[in-house]
C-alpha positions in Angstrom: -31.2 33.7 -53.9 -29.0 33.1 -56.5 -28.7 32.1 -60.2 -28.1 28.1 -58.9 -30.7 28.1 -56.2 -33.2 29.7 -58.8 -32.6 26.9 -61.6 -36.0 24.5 -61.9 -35.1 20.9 -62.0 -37.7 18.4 -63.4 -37.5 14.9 -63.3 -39.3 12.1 -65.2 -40.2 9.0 -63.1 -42.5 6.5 -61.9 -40.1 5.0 -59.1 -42.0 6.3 -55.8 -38.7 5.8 -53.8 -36.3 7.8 -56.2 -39.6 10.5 -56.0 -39.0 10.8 -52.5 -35.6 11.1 -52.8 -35.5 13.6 -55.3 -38.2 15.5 -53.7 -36.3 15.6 -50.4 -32.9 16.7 -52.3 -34.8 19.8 -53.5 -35.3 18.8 -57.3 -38.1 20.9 -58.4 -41.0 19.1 -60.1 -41.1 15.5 -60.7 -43.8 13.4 -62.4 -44.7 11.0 -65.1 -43.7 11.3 -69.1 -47.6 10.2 -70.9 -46.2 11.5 -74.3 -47.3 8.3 -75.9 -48.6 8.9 -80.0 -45.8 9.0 -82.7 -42.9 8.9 -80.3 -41.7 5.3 -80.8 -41.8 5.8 -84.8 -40.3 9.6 -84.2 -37.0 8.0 -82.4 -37.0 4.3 -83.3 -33.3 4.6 -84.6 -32.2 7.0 -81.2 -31.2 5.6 -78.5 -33.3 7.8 -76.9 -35.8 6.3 -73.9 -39.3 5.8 -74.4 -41.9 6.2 -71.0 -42.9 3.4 -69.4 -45.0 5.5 -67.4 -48.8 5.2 -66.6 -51.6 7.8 -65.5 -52.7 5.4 -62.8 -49.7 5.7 -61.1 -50.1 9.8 -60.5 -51.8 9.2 -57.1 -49.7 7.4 -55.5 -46.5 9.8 -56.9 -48.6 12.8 -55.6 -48.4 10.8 -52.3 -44.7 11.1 -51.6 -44.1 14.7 -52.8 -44.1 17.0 -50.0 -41.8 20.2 -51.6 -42.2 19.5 -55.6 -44.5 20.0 -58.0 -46.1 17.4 -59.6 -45.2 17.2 -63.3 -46.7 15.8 -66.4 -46.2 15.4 -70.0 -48.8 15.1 -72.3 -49.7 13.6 -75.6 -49.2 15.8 -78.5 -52.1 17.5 -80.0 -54.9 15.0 -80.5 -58.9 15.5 -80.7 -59.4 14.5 -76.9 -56.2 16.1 -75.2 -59.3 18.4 -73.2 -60.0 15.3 -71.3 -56.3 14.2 -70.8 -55.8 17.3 -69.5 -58.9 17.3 -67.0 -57.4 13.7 -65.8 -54.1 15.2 -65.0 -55.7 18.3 -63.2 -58.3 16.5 -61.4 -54.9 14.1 -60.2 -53.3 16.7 -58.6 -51.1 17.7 -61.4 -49.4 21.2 -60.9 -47.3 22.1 -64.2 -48.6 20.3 -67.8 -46.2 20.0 -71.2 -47.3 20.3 -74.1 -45.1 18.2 -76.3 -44.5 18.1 -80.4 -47.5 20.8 -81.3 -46.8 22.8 -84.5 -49.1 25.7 -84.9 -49.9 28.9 -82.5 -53.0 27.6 -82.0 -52.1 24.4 -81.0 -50.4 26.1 -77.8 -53.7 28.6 -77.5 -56.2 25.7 -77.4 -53.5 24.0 -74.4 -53.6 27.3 -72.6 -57.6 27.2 -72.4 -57.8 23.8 -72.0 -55.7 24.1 -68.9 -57.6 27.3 -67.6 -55.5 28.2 -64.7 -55.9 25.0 -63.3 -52.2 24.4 -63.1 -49.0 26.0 -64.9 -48.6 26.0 -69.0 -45.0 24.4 -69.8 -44.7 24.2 -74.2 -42.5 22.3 -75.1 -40.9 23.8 -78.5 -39.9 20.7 -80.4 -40.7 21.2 -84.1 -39.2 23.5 -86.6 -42.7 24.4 -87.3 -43.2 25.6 -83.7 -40.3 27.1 -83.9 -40.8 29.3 -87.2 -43.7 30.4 -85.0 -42.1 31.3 -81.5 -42.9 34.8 -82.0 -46.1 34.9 -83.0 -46.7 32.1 -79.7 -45.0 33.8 -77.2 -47.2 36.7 -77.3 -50.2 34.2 -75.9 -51.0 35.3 -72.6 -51.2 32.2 -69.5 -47.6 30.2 -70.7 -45.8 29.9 -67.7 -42.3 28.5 -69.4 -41.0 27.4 -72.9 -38.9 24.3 -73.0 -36.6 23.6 -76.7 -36.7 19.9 -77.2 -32.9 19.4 -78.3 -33.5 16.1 -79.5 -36.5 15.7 -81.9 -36.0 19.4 -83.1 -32.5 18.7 -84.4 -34.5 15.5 -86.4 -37.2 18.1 -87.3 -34.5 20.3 -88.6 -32.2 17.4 -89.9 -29.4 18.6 -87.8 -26.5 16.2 -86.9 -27.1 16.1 -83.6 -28.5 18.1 -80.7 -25.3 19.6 -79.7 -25.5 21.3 -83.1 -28.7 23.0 -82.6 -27.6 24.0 -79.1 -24.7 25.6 -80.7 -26.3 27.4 -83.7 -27.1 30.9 -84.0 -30.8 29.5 -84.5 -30.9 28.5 -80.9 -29.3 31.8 -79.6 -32.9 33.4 -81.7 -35.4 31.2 -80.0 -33.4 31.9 -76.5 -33.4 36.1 -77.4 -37.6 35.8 -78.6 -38.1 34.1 -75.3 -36.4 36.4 -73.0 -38.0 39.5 -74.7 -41.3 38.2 -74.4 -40.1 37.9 -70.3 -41.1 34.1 -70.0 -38.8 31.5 -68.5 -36.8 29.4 -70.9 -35.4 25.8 -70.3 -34.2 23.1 -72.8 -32.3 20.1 -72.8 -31.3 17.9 -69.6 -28.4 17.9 -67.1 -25.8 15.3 -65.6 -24.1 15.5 -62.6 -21.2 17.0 -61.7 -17.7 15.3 -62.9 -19.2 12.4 -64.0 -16.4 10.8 -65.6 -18.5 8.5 -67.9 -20.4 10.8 -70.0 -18.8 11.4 -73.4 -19.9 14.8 -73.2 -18.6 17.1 -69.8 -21.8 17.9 -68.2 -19.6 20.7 -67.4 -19.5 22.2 -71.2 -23.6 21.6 -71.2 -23.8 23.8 -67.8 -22.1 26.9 -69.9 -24.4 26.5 -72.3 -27.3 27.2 -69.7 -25.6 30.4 -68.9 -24.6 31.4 -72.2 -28.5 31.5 -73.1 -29.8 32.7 -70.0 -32.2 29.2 -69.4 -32.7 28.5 -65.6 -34.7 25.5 -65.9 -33.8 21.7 -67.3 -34.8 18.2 -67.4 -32.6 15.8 -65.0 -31.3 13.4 -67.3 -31.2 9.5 -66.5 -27.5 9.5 -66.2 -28.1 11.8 -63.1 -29.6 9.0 -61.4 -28.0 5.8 -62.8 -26.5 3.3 -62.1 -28.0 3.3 -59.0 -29.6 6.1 -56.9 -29.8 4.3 -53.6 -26.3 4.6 -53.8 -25.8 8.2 -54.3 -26.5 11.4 -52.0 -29.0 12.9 -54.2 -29.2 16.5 -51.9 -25.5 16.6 -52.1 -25.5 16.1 -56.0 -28.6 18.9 -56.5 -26.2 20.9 -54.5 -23.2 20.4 -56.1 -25.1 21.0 -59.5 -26.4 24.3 -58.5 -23.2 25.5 -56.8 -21.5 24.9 -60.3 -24.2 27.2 -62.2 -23.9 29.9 -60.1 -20.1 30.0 -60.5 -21.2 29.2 -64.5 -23.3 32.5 -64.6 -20.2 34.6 -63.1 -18.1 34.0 -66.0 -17.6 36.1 -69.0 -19.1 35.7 -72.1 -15.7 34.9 -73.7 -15.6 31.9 -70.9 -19.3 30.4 -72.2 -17.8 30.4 -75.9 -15.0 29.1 -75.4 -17.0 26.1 -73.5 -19.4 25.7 -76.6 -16.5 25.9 -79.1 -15.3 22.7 -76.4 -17.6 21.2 -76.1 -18.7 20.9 -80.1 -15.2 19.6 -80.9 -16.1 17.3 -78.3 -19.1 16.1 -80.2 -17.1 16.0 -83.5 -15.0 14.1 -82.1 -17.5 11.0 -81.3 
């Protein structure tokens, strides 16, 4: 195997057709976004995309995934996330986020709710949490840490995401993952030489092997304008060909891509 074919892709959707797709173009997990409490207020003035999504529609996404995991994200911390968390195991849900907790033992009590019953993804996106990531990463049963660029940098009051993913902050939380030997992921990915994003996806890839992630979220922009007309399996592959090319530069080859690519974001 190598670095590219290792990377875990997850995607956010409700559209059973694009599941299917994505599922048959090797994209690792897919599955619904249920992070519903405080997120409208939290990103009101982002233009940032708010789930549509709806637990009812699990079954029928479990339905047309034959290679992928099935993928949810949960509320933040509330009295009665036990029993979301039951509804998502008892669906057929295979990897669970926890999104927006703050304390270690917010991310204990998600690791016994869940129970082994499917695979512990926390979702690191408040300062708080992230003051903490030493103390959480010695929990045993979490199976991957996710850094939410987006409401971290808020949490933080940051300028913009590509700021955090810069900092010498983020190259901490990357080195207190690694030691503690669990998988690290954050941010999303666009495709290959897409010409419209204002960003290079290209300068975001280095970033991935600068910090030694192997996991992401597949951005909308992946998929727009219109999936049916792209060759999804050709796009994955292209993607993952890049990141192992990516992880064979030197290190003086992923700075010189950050330095790049926050000039680029200066310059918006």
């Amino acid at each position: 195997m190598s670095y590219g074919n290792d990377f875990v892709l997850t995607l956010f959707t409700n559209d059973i057709e694009l599941a299917r797709r994505a599922d048959e173009a090797g994209i690792n997990r897919i599955g619904l976004d249920l992070e519903m409490l405080g997120k409208a207020v939290r990103q009101q003035h982002l233009n940032t995309w708010i789930s549509d999504h709806e637990e009812n529609q699990l079954p029928a996404l479990r339905q047309v995934l034959k290679k992928s995991k099935l993928f949810v994200r949960t509320n933040p911390p509330h009295p009665r996330l036990d029993e979301e968390i039951d509804r998502f195991v008892e669906a057929g849900a295979e990897v669970i986020m926890l999104p927006m907790f703050r304390t270690t033992e917010d991310a204990a009590n998600f690791i016994e709710y869940i129970d082994g019953r499917a695979e512990v993804s926390l979702l690191v996106e408040t300062a708080a949490a992230a003051v903490r990531l030493e103390e959480i990463v010695q929990l045993k049963g979490i199976d991957e840490i996710h850094i939410g660029l987006n409401d971290l940098h808020l949490d933080i009051g940051l300028k913009s995401h590509f700021e955090l993913l810069r900092s010498q902050f983020m190259n901490n939380l990357s080195d207190i993952v690694h030691n503690a030997g669990i998988p690290f992921g954050f941010g999303g990915v666009g495709r290959v030489k897409d010409a419209r994003l204002p960003i290079p996806s290209d300068l975001v890839y280095a970033q991935y092997a600068r910090l030694r992630a192997d996991r992401a979220l597949v951005s909308r922009v992946f998929t727009s304008p219109d999936y049916t007309q792209l060759d999804l399996t050709q796009e994955v592959a292209a993607f993952r060909d890049r990141m192992d090319e990516w992880n064979e530069c030197t290190e003086q080859d992923w700075i010189k891509a950050r330095d790049l690519l926050w000039r680029a974001a200066e310059a918006l």
